[in-house]
Amino acid sequence: MKSGNRPGRYDERDTLFARMAYQHGTFSHQDYYSRHPEKRETDDELRGMPPLGDPGSPTFHAFASPASEALFAFLADLHPLVHQRPLTPAADHTPEQLTRWIKGFAGQCGASSVGITELRDRHYYTHRGRHPQVYGLPPEPRLPVGIAFAVPMDLELLHTAPRAPEQLATVFGYLNAAIAGFALTYGIRALGYEARNHMDGNYLLFASPVARDAGVGVFGRHSLIMTREHGPAVRLGVVSTDMPLCLDNPDPLEDRVQAFCRHCNRCVQLCPGRAIQPSETEEGSPFCGRLDGERCFRTWRSVGTDCGVCISACPFAEGIDWRELGTCGDIGRFARRELQRYEAQYGKRPYRPDDPEWLRSR
């Protein structure tokens, strides 16, 4: 989660997840708040709130909460494997052949959307910041090509938001993205190229702009990437590599999707923390909304989960016909019709008040 969302280069030290790890008495805490004293009071308050899944939180769940914590711990244990160097000299294949293989392989690993882009300075963090052993270091290796992909989240779990089963939808998404990324990374090294899996808790780059530039999806009002297949109900993965691949372009329907968002505003209206603010797209910016990261994160810590209401409430998560959106003459009329259909079926959003059968204790 970013504390803001404007285009340009990003410093991982400024992300909320990094800032929440800066403990009093450590070098990272002293260094960061000597340079950003204006953030210390807010960050100290947020760090003092109960963590996600805390037994005293209002959404604590006997099965879902410990399971989420366990899977995040498992993901952290995989961090040493993210960077793989080639095992053999590069195979004699064309970029077209390698691209076809990469996309098919990613699909077999569960990716619903795959795109490739050239990685530029603006994609990579200027400095790392989430872990003390790499705090302040430049991101290495800076490989030139990014394979971005999305994996779907479980809607049955997602629509329990903001209750604890929703967080399982998130962590399973991160788990599936990590597995797909590792499969690609190990497959790429077997063909003689270097690769680095960017996964939960261990990124060298900001995944969302990479996914946008690779054509995997577009930014919605909530500042999340929305794909054609699953809307914002996805988790993203990126593998960087030196493998020569054919590049993709951003989705040509970005402007039309964001025009739909301006008619909808459902995420703005239903956000429990009032953290999403509409904004007109600035020239050169892919964003059509502003996310107040501190407000969002305060809501997470208050309820005990990563909320997820904005994803659950987005009509694109339940299916909007992008082909019709791309050809309709009047986007306002199209949006009004689709929103009426959505409300007739789901009301404000498709909330599920009961747990899936396998999470019930009785």
Coordinates of C-alpha atoms in Angstrom, one line a residue:
M1 CA 0.0 0.0 0.0
K2 CA 1.3 3.4 -0.9
S3 CA 0.7 6.6 1.1
G4 CA -0.1 8.3 -2.2
N5 CA -0.5 7.4 -5.8
R6 CA 1.0 9.7 -8.4
P7 CA 3.1 8.6 -11.3
G8 CA 6.8 8.7 -11.1
R9 CA 9.5 6.9 -9.1
Y10 CA 8.7 5.3 -5.7
D11 CA 10.8 4.9 -2.6
E12 CA 9.8 1.7 -0.8
R13 CA 10.8 3.4 2.5
D14 CA 7.7 5.6 2.1
T15 CA 5.2 2.7 1.8
L16 CA 3.1 2.0 4.8
F17 CA 4.1 -1.7 5.0
A18 CA 7.7 -0.5 5.3
R19 CA 7.0 2.2 7.8
M20 CA 5.1 -0.1 10.0
A21 CA 8.2 -2.2 10.4
Y22 CA 10.4 0.7 11.7
Q23 CA 10.7 -0.1 15.4
H24 CA 11.9 2.4 18.0
G25 CA 15.6 2.2 18.6
T26 CA 16.5 0.8 15.1
F27 CA 18.6 2.5 12.5
S28 CA 15.6 2.5 10.0
H29 CA 13.3 4.2 12.5
Q30 CA 15.9 6.9 13.4
D31 CA 16.9 7.5 9.7
Y32 CA 13.4 7.6 8.3
Y33 CA 11.8 9.9 10.8
S34 CA 14.8 12.2 10.9
R35 CA 14.0 12.8 7.2
H36 CA 10.2 12.6 7.6
P37 CA 9.3 13.9 11.1
E38 CA 5.8 14.9 9.8
K39 CA 4.9 11.2 9.5
R40 CA 6.1 10.0 12.9
E41 CA 3.0 10.8 15.0
T42 CA 0.6 9.1 12.6
D43 CA 2.9 6.1 12.1
D44 CA 3.4 5.7 15.9
E45 CA -0.4 5.7 16.3
L46 CA -0.9 3.1 13.6
R47 CA 1.9 0.9 14.9
G48 CA 0.3 1.0 18.3
M49 CA -3.0 -0.4 17.1
P50 CA -3.7 -4.2 17.3
P51 CA -2.3 -6.2 14.4
L52 CA -4.4 -7.8 11.7
G53 CA -6.0 -11.0 13.0
D54 CA -5.4 -10.1 16.7
P55 CA -7.5 -12.2 19.0
G56 CA -9.0 -9.1 20.5
S57 CA -10.0 -7.6 17.1
P58 CA -13.8 -7.4 16.2
T59 CA -13.4 -9.8 13.3
F60 CA -11.2 -12.4 14.9
H61 CA -12.0 -15.9 13.5
A62 CA -10.9 -19.1 15.1
F63 CA -9.9 -20.7 11.8
A64 CA -9.5 -17.9 9.3
S65 CA -7.3 -15.5 11.4
P66 CA -4.6 -18.1 12.3
A67 CA -4.6 -19.5 8.8
S68 CA -4.0 -16.1 7.3
E69 CA -1.1 -15.5 9.7
A70 CA 0.3 -18.9 8.9
L71 CA 0.2 -18.4 5.1
F72 CA 1.9 -15.0 5.3
A73 CA 4.6 -16.6 7.5
F74 CA 5.0 -19.3 4.8
L75 CA 5.4 -16.7 2.1
A76 CA 8.1 -14.9 4.1
D77 CA 10.0 -18.2 4.4
L78 CA 10.2 -18.3 0.6
H79 CA 11.9 -15.0 0.2
P80 CA 15.5 -16.4 -0.1
L81 CA 14.4 -18.2 -3.3
V82 CA 13.2 -15.2 -5.3
H83 CA 16.4 -14.6 -7.4
Q84 CA 17.6 -17.3 -9.7
R85 CA 20.5 -17.3 -12.1
P86 CA 20.7 -19.4 -15.3
L87 CA 21.7 -23.0 -15.0
T88 CA 22.9 -23.3 -18.6
P89 CA 23.8 -21.1 -21.6
A90 CA 20.7 -19.5 -23.2
A91 CA 18.7 -21.7 -25.4
D92 CA 18.4 -20.9 -29.1
H93 CA 14.9 -19.6 -29.3
T94 CA 13.3 -16.5 -30.9
P95 CA 11.6 -13.8 -28.7
E96 CA 8.3 -14.9 -30.3
Q97 CA 8.8 -18.5 -29.3
L98 CA 9.9 -17.5 -25.8
T99 CA 6.9 -15.2 -25.4
R100 CA 4.4 -17.8 -26.5
W101 CA 6.0 -20.2 -24.0
I102 CA 6.0 -17.7 -21.1
K103 CA 2.4 -16.8 -21.5
G104 CA 1.2 -20.4 -21.9
F105 CA 3.3 -21.5 -18.9
A106 CA 1.9 -18.7 -16.8
G107 CA -1.6 -19.6 -17.7
Q108 CA -0.9 -23.2 -16.7
C109 CA 0.2 -21.8 -13.3
G110 CA -3.1 -20.1 -12.8
A111 CA -2.5 -16.7 -14.2
S112 CA -5.7 -15.2 -15.8
S113 CA -3.9 -12.3 -17.5
V114 CA -0.3 -12.0 -18.6
G115 CA 1.6 -9.1 -20.2
I116 CA 5.2 -8.1 -20.8
T117 CA 6.8 -4.6 -20.6
E118 CA 10.2 -3.0 -20.6
L119 CA 11.2 -2.2 -17.0
R120 CA 12.2 1.4 -16.6
D121 CA 13.5 3.5 -13.7
R122 CA 10.0 4.6 -12.8
H123 CA 9.0 0.9 -12.2
Y124 CA 11.8 0.1 -9.8
Y125 CA 11.9 1.5 -6.3
T126 CA 14.6 4.2 -5.8
H127 CA 15.5 2.5 -2.5
R128 CA 14.5 -0.6 -0.6
G129 CA 12.9 -0.2 2.8
R130 CA 10.8 -3.0 4.0
H131 CA 13.4 -5.1 5.7
P132 CA 16.2 -3.8 7.9
Q133 CA 19.0 -5.8 6.2
V134 CA 18.3 -4.0 2.9
Y135 CA 17.0 -0.7 4.2
G136 CA 18.2 2.2 2.0
L137 CA 19.9 0.0 -0.6
P138 CA 19.2 0.3 -4.3
P139 CA 17.1 -2.5 -5.9
E140 CA 19.3 -5.2 -7.4
P141 CA 19.1 -7.0 -9.8
R142 CA 17.5 -4.4 -12.1
L143 CA 16.6 -6.7 -15.0
P144 CA 15.2 -5.1 -18.1
V145 CA 12.0 -7.1 -18.9
G146 CA 8.9 -7.5 -16.7
I147 CA 6.4 -10.3 -17.0
A148 CA 3.3 -9.1 -15.1
F149 CA 0.3 -11.4 -14.4
A150 CA -2.8 -11.5 -12.3
V151 CA -4.3 -14.4 -10.4
P152 CA -8.0 -14.4 -9.4
M153 CA -9.2 -14.1 -5.8
D154 CA -11.9 -16.4 -4.4
L155 CA -15.2 -14.4 -4.6
E156 CA -16.9 -16.6 -2.0
L157 CA -14.3 -15.5 0.5
L158 CA -14.0 -12.0 -0.8
H159 CA -17.6 -11.2 -0.4
T160 CA -17.4 -11.8 3.3
A161 CA -15.5 -8.5 3.5
P162 CA -14.5 -7.0 5.9
R163 CA -14.8 -10.2 8.0
A164 CA -11.8 -12.5 8.6
P165 CA -12.5 -15.0 5.7
E166 CA -12.0 -12.1 3.3
Q167 CA -8.3 -11.9 4.3
L168 CA -7.9 -15.5 3.3
A169 CA -9.0 -14.5 -0.2
T170 CA -6.1 -12.0 -0.1
V171 CA -3.5 -14.3 1.2
F172 CA -4.5 -17.2 -1.1
G173 CA -4.2 -14.7 -3.9
Y174 CA -0.6 -13.8 -2.8
L175 CA 0.2 -17.4 -2.4
N176 CA -1.0 -18.4 -5.9
A177 CA 0.8 -15.4 -7.4
A178 CA 4.0 -16.4 -5.6
I179 CA 3.7 -20.0 -6.8
A180 CA 3.2 -18.8 -10.4
G181 CA 6.1 -16.4 -10.1
F182 CA 8.4 -19.1 -8.8
A183 CA 7.4 -21.5 -11.5
L184 CA 8.2 -18.8 -14.1
T185 CA 11.5 -17.9 -12.4
Y186 CA 12.7 -21.5 -12.3
G187 CA 11.5 -22.2 -15.8
I188 CA 13.4 -19.1 -17.1
R189 CA 16.6 -20.1 -15.4
A190 CA 16.3 -23.6 -17.0
L191 CA 16.4 -21.9 -20.4
G192 CA 19.5 -20.0 -19.6
Y193 CA 18.3 -16.6 -18.4
E194 CA 18.2 -14.7 -15.1
A195 CA 15.0 -14.1 -13.3
R196 CA 13.6 -12.5 -10.1
N197 CA 10.2 -13.2 -8.6
H198 CA 8.6 -10.1 -7.0
M199 CA 6.2 -11.5 -4.4
D200 CA 4.4 -10.5 -1.2
G201 CA 6.8 -8.8 1.2
N202 CA 9.7 -8.9 -1.2
Y203 CA 9.5 -6.5 -4.2
L204 CA 12.1 -4.5 -6.0
L205 CA 9.4 -2.6 -7.9
F206 CA 5.9 -1.3 -7.7
A207 CA 3.8 -4.1 -9.3
S208 CA 0.7 -2.1 -10.2
P209 CA 2.3 0.3 -12.7
V210 CA 4.2 -2.6 -14.3
A211 CA 0.9 -4.5 -14.7
R212 CA -0.7 -1.5 -16.2
D213 CA 2.1 -0.9 -18.7
A214 CA 2.1 -4.5 -19.6
G215 CA -1.6 -4.5 -20.5
V216 CA -2.6 -6.8 -17.7
G217 CA -5.2 -4.2 -16.5
V218 CA -6.0 -0.6 -15.8
F219 CA -6.3 1.5 -12.7
G220 CA -9.8 1.9 -11.3
R221 CA -11.2 4.6 -9.1
H222 CA -10.0 2.7 -6.0
S223 CA -6.4 2.8 -7.4
L224 CA -6.4 -0.9 -7.9
I225 CA -5.6 -2.7 -11.1
M226 CA -8.7 -4.1 -12.8
T227 CA -8.4 -6.9 -15.4
R228 CA -10.8 -7.8 -18.1
E229 CA -11.4 -11.2 -16.6
H230 CA -11.9 -10.5 -12.9
G231 CA -12.0 -6.7 -12.4
P232 CA -10.1 -5.8 -9.2
A233 CA -10.6 -9.2 -7.6
V234 CA -7.0 -10.3 -8.4
R235 CA -3.5 -10.3 -6.9
L236 CA -0.6 -9.3 -9.0
G237 CA 2.8 -10.9 -9.6
V238 CA 5.8 -9.8 -11.6
V239 CA 8.9 -11.7 -12.7
S240 CA 11.8 -9.6 -14.0
T241 CA 14.2 -11.2 -16.4
D242 CA 16.9 -10.7 -19.1
M243 CA 15.0 -13.1 -21.4
P244 CA 14.3 -11.4 -24.8
L245 CA 10.5 -11.2 -25.1
C246 CA 7.9 -9.4 -27.2
L247 CA 6.4 -6.4 -25.4
D248 CA 2.7 -5.6 -24.9
N249 CA 0.9 -2.3 -24.8
P250 CA -1.4 -0.8 -22.1
D251 CA -5.1 -1.8 -22.5
P252 CA -6.7 0.6 -25.0
L253 CA -9.9 0.7 -23.0
E254 CA -8.3 2.4 -20.0
D255 CA -10.1 5.7 -20.6
R256 CA -13.4 4.0 -21.1
V257 CA -13.1 2.0 -17.9
Q258 CA -12.2 5.1 -15.9
A259 CA -15.2 6.9 -17.5
F260 CA -17.4 4.1 -16.1
C261 CA -15.7 4.6 -12.7
R262 CA -16.7 8.2 -12.7
H263 CA -20.3 7.3 -13.2
C264 CA -20.1 4.5 -10.5
N265 CA -18.1 5.7 -7.5
R266 CA -19.4 2.7 -5.5
C267 CA -15.9 2.2 -3.9
V268 CA -15.8 5.8 -2.9
Q269 CA -19.2 5.7 -1.3
L270 CA -18.8 2.3 0.5
C271 CA -15.2 2.6 1.7
P272 CA -15.5 2.2 5.6
G273 CA -12.5 4.5 6.1
R274 CA -13.5 7.2 3.6
A275 CA -10.0 6.6 2.1
I276 CA -10.9 6.8 -1.6
Q277 CA -11.3 10.2 -3.2
P278 CA -12.3 10.7 -6.8
S279 CA -10.0 12.9 -8.9
E280 CA -9.9 13.7 -12.6
T281 CA -7.0 12.0 -14.4
E282 CA -4.1 14.3 -14.7
E283 CA -2.1 14.5 -17.9
G284 CA 0.4 11.7 -18.0
S285 CA -1.2 9.9 -15.0
P286 CA -2.9 6.5 -15.2
F287 CA -4.9 7.2 -12.0
C288 CA -8.5 8.4 -11.8
G289 CA -8.8 8.3 -8.0
R290 CA -6.7 9.1 -4.9
L291 CA -6.2 6.6 -2.0
D292 CA -5.4 7.9 1.4
G293 CA -3.1 5.1 2.6
E294 CA -3.2 6.1 6.2
R295 CA -7.0 6.1 6.4
C296 CA -7.2 2.8 4.6
F297 CA -4.6 1.2 6.9
R298 CA -6.3 2.6 10.1
T299 CA -9.5 0.9 9.0
W300 CA -7.6 -2.4 8.6
R301 CA -6.2 -2.2 12.0
S302 CA -9.5 -1.2 13.5
V303 CA -11.5 -4.1 12.1
G304 CA -8.7 -6.7 12.2
T305 CA -8.6 -7.6 8.5
D306 CA -7.4 -6.0 5.2
C307 CA -11.0 -4.9 4.7
G308 CA -11.5 -5.6 0.9
V309 CA -14.9 -3.8 0.7
C310 CA -13.7 -1.7 -2.3
I311 CA -12.9 -4.8 -4.3
S312 CA -16.1 -6.6 -3.2
A313 CA -18.2 -3.6 -4.1
C314 CA -16.8 -3.1 -7.6
P315 CA -19.2 -4.1 -10.4
F316 CA -16.2 -5.1 -12.5
A317 CA -15.5 -7.9 -10.0
E318 CA -18.8 -9.5 -11.0
G319 CA -18.4 -9.0 -14.7
I320 CA -18.8 -6.0 -17.0
D321 CA -18.7 -6.6 -20.7
W322 CA -15.5 -4.8 -21.8
R323 CA -16.2 -5.5 -25.5
E324 CA -19.5 -3.7 -25.2
L325 CA -17.9 -1.0 -23.1
G326 CA -15.4 -0.5 -25.9
T327 CA -18.0 -0.1 -28.6
C328 CA -20.9 1.6 -26.9
G329 CA -21.5 5.2 -28.1
D330 CA -22.7 6.6 -24.8
I331 CA -20.7 5.4 -21.8
G332 CA -23.0 7.2 -19.4
R333 CA -26.0 5.3 -20.6
F334 CA -24.0 2.0 -20.6
A335 CA -22.9 2.6 -17.0
R336 CA -26.4 3.5 -15.8
R337 CA -27.8 0.3 -17.3
E338 CA -25.0 -1.9 -15.9
L339 CA -25.3 -0.3 -12.4
Q340 CA -29.1 -0.8 -12.4
R341 CA -28.6 -4.4 -13.3
Y342 CA -25.9 -4.8 -10.6
E343 CA -28.1 -3.2 -7.9
A344 CA -31.1 -5.3 -8.8
Q345 CA -29.0 -8.5 -8.3
Y346 CA -26.7 -7.5 -5.4
G347 CA -28.0 -4.3 -3.8
K348 CA -25.1 -2.1 -2.6
R349 CA -22.7 -5.1 -3.0
P350 CA -22.8 -8.9 -2.9
Y351 CA -22.1 -9.2 0.8
R352 CA -22.0 -12.7 2.3
P353 CA -22.9 -12.8 6.0
D354 CA -22.1 -16.5 6.6
D355 CA -18.8 -18.4 6.4
P356 CA -18.1 -21.0 3.7
E357 CA -18.9 -24.5 5.0
W358 CA -15.2 -25.4 5.6
L359 CA -14.6 -22.5 7.9
R360 CA -17.5 -23.1 10.2
S361 CA -16.7 -24.4 13.6
R362 CA -20.1 -26.1 14.1

